[in-house]
Short mmCIF file of C-alpha atoms in Angstrom, two decimals:
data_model
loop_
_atom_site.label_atom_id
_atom_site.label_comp_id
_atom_site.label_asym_id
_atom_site.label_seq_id
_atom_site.Cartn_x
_atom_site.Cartn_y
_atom_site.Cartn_z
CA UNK B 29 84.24 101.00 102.63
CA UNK B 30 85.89 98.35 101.21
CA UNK B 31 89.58 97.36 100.53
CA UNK B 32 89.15 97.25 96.80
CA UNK B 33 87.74 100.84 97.13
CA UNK B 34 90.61 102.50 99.41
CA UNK B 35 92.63 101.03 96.43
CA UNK B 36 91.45 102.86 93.80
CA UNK B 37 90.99 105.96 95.93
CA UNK B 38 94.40 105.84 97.51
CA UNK B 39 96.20 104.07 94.04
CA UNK B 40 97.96 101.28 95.88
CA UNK B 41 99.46 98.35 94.47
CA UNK B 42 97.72 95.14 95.27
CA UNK B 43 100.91 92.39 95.96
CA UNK B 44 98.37 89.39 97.32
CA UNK B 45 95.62 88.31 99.13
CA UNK B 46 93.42 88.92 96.29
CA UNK B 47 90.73 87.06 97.87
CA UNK B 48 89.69 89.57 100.87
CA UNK B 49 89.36 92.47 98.47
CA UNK B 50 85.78 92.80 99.57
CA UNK B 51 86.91 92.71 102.97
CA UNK B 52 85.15 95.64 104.97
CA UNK B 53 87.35 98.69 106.45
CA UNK B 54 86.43 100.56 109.20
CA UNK B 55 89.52 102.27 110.28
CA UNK B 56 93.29 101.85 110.57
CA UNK B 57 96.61 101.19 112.87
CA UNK B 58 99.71 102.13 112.60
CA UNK B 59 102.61 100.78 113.76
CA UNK B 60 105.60 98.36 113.38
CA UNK B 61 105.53 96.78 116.77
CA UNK B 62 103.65 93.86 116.64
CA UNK B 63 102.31 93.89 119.99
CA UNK B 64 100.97 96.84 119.67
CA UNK B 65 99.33 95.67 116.94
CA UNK B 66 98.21 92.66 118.60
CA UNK B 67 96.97 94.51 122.08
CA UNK B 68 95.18 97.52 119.95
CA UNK B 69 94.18 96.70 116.74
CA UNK B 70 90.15 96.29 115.99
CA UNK B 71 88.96 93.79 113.82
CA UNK B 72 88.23 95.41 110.06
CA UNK B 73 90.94 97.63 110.62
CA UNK B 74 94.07 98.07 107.72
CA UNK B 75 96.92 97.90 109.48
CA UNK B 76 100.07 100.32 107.97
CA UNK B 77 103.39 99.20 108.32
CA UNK B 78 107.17 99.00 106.84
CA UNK B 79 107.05 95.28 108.28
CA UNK B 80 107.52 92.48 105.71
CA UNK B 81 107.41 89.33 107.42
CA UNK B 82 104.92 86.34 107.23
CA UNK B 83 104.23 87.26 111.46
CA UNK B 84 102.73 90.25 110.13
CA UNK B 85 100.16 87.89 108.29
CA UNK B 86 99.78 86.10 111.31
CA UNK B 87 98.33 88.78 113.30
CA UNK B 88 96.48 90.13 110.96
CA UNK B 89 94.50 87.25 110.72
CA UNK B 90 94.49 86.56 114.67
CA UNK B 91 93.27 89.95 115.02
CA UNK B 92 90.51 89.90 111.86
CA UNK B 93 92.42 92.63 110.12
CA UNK B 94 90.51 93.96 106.62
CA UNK B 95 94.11 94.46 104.55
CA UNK B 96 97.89 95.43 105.29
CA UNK B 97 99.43 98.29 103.50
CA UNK B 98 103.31 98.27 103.05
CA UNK B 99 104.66 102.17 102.83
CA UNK B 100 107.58 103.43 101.30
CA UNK B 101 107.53 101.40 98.53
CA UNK B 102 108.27 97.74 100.10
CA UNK B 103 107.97 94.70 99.04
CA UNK B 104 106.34 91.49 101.26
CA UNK B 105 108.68 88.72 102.01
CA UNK B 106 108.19 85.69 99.85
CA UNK B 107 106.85 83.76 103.25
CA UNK B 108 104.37 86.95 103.66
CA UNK B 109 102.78 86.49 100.12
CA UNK B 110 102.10 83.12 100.99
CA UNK B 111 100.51 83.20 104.00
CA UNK B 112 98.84 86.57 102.87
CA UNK B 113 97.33 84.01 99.95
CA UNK B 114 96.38 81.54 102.21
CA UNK B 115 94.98 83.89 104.53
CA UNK B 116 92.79 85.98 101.93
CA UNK B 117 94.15 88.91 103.79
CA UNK B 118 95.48 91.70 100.93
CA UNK B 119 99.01 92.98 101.01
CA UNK B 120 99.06 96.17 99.27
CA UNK B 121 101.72 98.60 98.80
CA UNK B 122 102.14 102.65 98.19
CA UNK B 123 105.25 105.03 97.66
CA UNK B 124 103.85 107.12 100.11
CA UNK B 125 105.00 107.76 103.69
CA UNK B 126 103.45 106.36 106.35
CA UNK B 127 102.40 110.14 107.27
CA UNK B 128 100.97 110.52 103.94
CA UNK B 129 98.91 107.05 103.56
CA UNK B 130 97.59 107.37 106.55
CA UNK B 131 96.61 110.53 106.37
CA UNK B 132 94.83 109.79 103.57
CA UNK B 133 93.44 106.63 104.84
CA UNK B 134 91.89 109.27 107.59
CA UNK B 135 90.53 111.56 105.25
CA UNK B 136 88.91 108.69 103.32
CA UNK B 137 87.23 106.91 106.49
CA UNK B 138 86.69 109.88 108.51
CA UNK B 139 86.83 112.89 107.06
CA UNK V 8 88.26 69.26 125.88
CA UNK V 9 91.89 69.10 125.75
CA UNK V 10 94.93 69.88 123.39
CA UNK V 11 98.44 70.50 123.14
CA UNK V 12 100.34 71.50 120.69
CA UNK V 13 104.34 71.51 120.57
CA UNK V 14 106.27 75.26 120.05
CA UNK V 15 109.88 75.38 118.63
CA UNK V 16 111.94 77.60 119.84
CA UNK V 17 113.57 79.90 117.09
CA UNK V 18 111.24 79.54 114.60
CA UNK V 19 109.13 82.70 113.70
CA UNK V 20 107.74 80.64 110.80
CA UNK V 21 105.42 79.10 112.77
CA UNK V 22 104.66 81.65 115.40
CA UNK V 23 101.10 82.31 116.20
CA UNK V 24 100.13 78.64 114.88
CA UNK V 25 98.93 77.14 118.22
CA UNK V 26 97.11 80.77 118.66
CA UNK V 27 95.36 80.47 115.11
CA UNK V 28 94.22 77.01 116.30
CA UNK V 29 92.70 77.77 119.53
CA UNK V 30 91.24 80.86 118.21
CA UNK V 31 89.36 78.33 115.59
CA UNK V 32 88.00 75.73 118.00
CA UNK V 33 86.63 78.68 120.09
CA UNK V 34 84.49 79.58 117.24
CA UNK V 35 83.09 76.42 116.48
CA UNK V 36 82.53 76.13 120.18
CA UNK V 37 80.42 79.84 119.65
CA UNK V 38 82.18 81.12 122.58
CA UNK V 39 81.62 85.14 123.02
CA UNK V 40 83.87 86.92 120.15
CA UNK V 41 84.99 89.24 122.73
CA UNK V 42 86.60 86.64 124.51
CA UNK V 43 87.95 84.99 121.91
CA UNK V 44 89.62 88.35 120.85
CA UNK V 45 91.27 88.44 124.39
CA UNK V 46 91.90 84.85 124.43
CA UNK V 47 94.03 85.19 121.53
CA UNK V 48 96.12 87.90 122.92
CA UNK V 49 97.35 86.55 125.27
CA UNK V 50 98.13 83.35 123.88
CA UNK V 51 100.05 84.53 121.00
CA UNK V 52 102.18 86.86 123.17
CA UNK V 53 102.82 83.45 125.31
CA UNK V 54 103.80 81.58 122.21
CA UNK V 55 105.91 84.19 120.63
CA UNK V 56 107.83 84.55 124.12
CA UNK V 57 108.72 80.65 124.04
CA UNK V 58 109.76 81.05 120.07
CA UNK V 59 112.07 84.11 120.88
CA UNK V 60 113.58 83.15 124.09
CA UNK V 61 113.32 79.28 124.87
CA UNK V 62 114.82 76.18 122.76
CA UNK V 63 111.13 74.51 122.89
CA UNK V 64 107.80 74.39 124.80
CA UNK V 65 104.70 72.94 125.19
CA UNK V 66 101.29 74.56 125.02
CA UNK V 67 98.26 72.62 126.86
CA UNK V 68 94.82 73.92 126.54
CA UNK V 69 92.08 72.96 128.28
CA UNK V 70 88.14 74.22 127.51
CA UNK V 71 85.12 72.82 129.72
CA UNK V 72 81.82 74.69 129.78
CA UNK V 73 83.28 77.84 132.00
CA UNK V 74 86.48 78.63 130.97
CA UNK V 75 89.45 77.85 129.15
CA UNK V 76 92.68 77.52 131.03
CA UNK V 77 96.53 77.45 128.76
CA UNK V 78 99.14 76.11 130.53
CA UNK V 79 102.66 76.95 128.90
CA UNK V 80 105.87 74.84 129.71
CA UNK V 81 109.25 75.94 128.42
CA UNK V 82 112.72 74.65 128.50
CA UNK V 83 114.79 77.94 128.19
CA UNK V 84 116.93 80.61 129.81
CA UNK V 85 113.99 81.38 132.61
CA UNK V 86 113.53 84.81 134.05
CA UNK V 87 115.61 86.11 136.50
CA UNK V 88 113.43 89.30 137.62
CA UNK V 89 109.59 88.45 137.21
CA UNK V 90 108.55 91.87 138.16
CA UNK V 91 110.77 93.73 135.99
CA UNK V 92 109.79 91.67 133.03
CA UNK V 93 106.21 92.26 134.14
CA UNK V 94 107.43 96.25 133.55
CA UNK V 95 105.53 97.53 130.18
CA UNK V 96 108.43 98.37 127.78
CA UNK V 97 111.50 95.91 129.47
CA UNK V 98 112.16 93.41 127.00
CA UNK V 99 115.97 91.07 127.02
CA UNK V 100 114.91 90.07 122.96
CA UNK V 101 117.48 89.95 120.95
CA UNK V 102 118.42 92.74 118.05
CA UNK V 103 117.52 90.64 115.55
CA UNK V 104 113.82 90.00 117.29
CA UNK V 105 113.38 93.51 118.09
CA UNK V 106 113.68 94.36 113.79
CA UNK V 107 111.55 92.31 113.23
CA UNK V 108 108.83 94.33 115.50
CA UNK V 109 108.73 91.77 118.52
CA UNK V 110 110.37 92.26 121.73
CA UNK V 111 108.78 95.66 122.70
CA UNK V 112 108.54 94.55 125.84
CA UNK V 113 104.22 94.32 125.88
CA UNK V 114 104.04 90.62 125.60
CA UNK V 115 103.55 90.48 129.18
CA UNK V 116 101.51 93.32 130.08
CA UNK V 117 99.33 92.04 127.16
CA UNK V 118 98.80 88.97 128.59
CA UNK V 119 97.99 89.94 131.96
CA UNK V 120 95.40 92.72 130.33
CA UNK V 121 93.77 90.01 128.86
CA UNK V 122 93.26 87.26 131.31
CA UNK V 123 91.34 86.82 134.33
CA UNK V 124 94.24 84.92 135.79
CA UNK V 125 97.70 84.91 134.67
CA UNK V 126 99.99 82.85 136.84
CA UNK V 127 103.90 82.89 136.20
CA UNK V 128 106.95 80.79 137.58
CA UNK V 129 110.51 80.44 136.19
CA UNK V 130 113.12 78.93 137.46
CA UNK V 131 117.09 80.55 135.76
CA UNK V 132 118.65 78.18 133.27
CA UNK V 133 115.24 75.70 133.33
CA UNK V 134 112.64 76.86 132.12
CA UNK V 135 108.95 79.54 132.38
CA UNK V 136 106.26 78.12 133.24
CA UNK V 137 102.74 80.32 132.89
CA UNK V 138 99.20 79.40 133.69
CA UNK V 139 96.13 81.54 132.26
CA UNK V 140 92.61 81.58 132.80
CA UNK V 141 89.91 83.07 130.77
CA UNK V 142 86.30 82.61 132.11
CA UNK V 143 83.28 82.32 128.98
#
C-alpha cells in the first residue's frame, strides 16, 4: 500500500515530505527510542512516534523508512520539516493515540 | 578507498551525517544491501556516541574489495567500565539526550550485533577509541 493511501484511509495530516508519497508500506514500528528504531526497523516500514526532531529524519532515511507518523497531535520541529523535505520522507500527523494509529495501521496492512 | 570525515561533539544537527555518507558510497560500490543495512547500524550508533558524550572525533573509513573497516577516534570523557557499558540497557547519557530518544543504552549492543569485529579501547579523561569490521 502506499503512504498516500494509509492517508486517506487513516485521515492524517500530511506536514512534509511530499515527495515520498508514493513511497511503498509494508508494515510499521513503534517506538520513541531511536535505537530501537535503528537496530529493528525494516526498510518500507512507517515508523510511529511522539519524537519531533530532525534525528528522527535521519534514521528514517538510514534505515529506508516509507513515512513517519507523529501521534497525539504533534507538530515536527522546524529542523525535522527540513530535512523531512530534503529527504522526500513524509511527516504526517494524527490526533490519535499511538494505541489507536497503530492499531489501525495493523488492521489496514494486516488485517 | 579511504575517507574521513570530522564529528562534533554536541551537535545532534549533524548526527548520522558521516553514516548517510558511507551508506551512499556503499551503494554506488553495489555492495550487498544487507550489509549495507548492518553497516549503517553500527556506524550511526558509533557517531551518535561521539556527538553525545565526547567534545569531537574523527571517523576513518576504509573499503578495499573484502571489507570495510571504521576506525573511530574521540577526545572525550572515555569509559571507565567497558563491560558494563557493553550491558544492553546501561547508558551514562545525559537527561536531556535521553528526551530526545537516544541514550537507551543499545548503541553498543547494536554495534556489536552488527559487525563481524568490533574492537573497543578507552582510556578515562582521553578519549574511545573503536575499530569495526564488516566483511562484503
Amino acid at each position: 500500500m502506499k503512504v498516500s493511501n494509509i492517508i486517506k484511509e487513516l485521515n492524517l495530516s500530511v506536514y512534509g515530505g511530499d515527495n515520498g508519497l508514493d513511497n511503498e508500506v509494508d508494515g510499521g514500528y513503534v517506538s520513541d527510542l531511536l535505537s530501537d528504531v535503528m537496530g529493528n526497523a525494516e526498510e518500507s516500514q512507517i515508523w510511529i512516534t511522539l519524537q519531533t526532531h530532525r534525528n528522527v529524519m535521519a534514521i528514517a532515511s538510514l534505515k529506508d523508512l516509507a513515512a513517519v507518523i507523529l501521534v497525539n497531535d504533534l507538530k515536527p520541529d522546524e529542523d525535522m520539516l527540513e530535512q523531512a523535505n530534503e529527504e522526500g520522507i513524509p511527516v504526517l500527523g494524527t490526533g490519535m493515540t499511538t494505541f489507536d494509529v497503530g492499531g489501525k495501521l495493523y488492521n489496514l496492512l494486516k488485517g | 578507498m579511504q575517507v574521513k570525515f570530522d564529528v562534533e561533539g554536541g551537535n545532534f544537527s549533524k548526527a548520522g551525517h558521516a553514516s548517510s555518507q558511507v551508506k551512499k558510497i556503499l551503494k554506488q560500490l553495489n555492495v550487498a544491501p544487507k550489509i549495507i543495512k548492518s553497516i549503517v547500524v553500527a556506524l550511526y550508533e558509533a557517531e551518535v556516541n561521539i556527538v553525545a558524550h565526547a567534545y569531537n572525533g574523527t571517523i576513518e573509513v576504509t573499503i578495499d574489495p573484502q571489507k570495510i573497516l571504521i576506525n573511530l577516534s574521540d577526545n572525550g570523557p572515555g569509559i571507565a567500565d567497558i563491560s558494563l557499558a557493553m550491558q544492553e540497557g546501561f547508558s551514562t547519557a545525559s537527561q536531556e539526550v535521553r528526551q530526545m530518544g537516544f541514550g537507551a543504552g543499545m548503541g553498543l549492543p547494536n554495534i556489536k550485533r552488527n559487525t563481524d569485529e568490533f574492537e573497543i579501547e578507552s582510556e578515562v579523561g582521553k578519549g574511545t577509541k573503536l575499530i569495526m569490521t564488516k566483511f562484503f
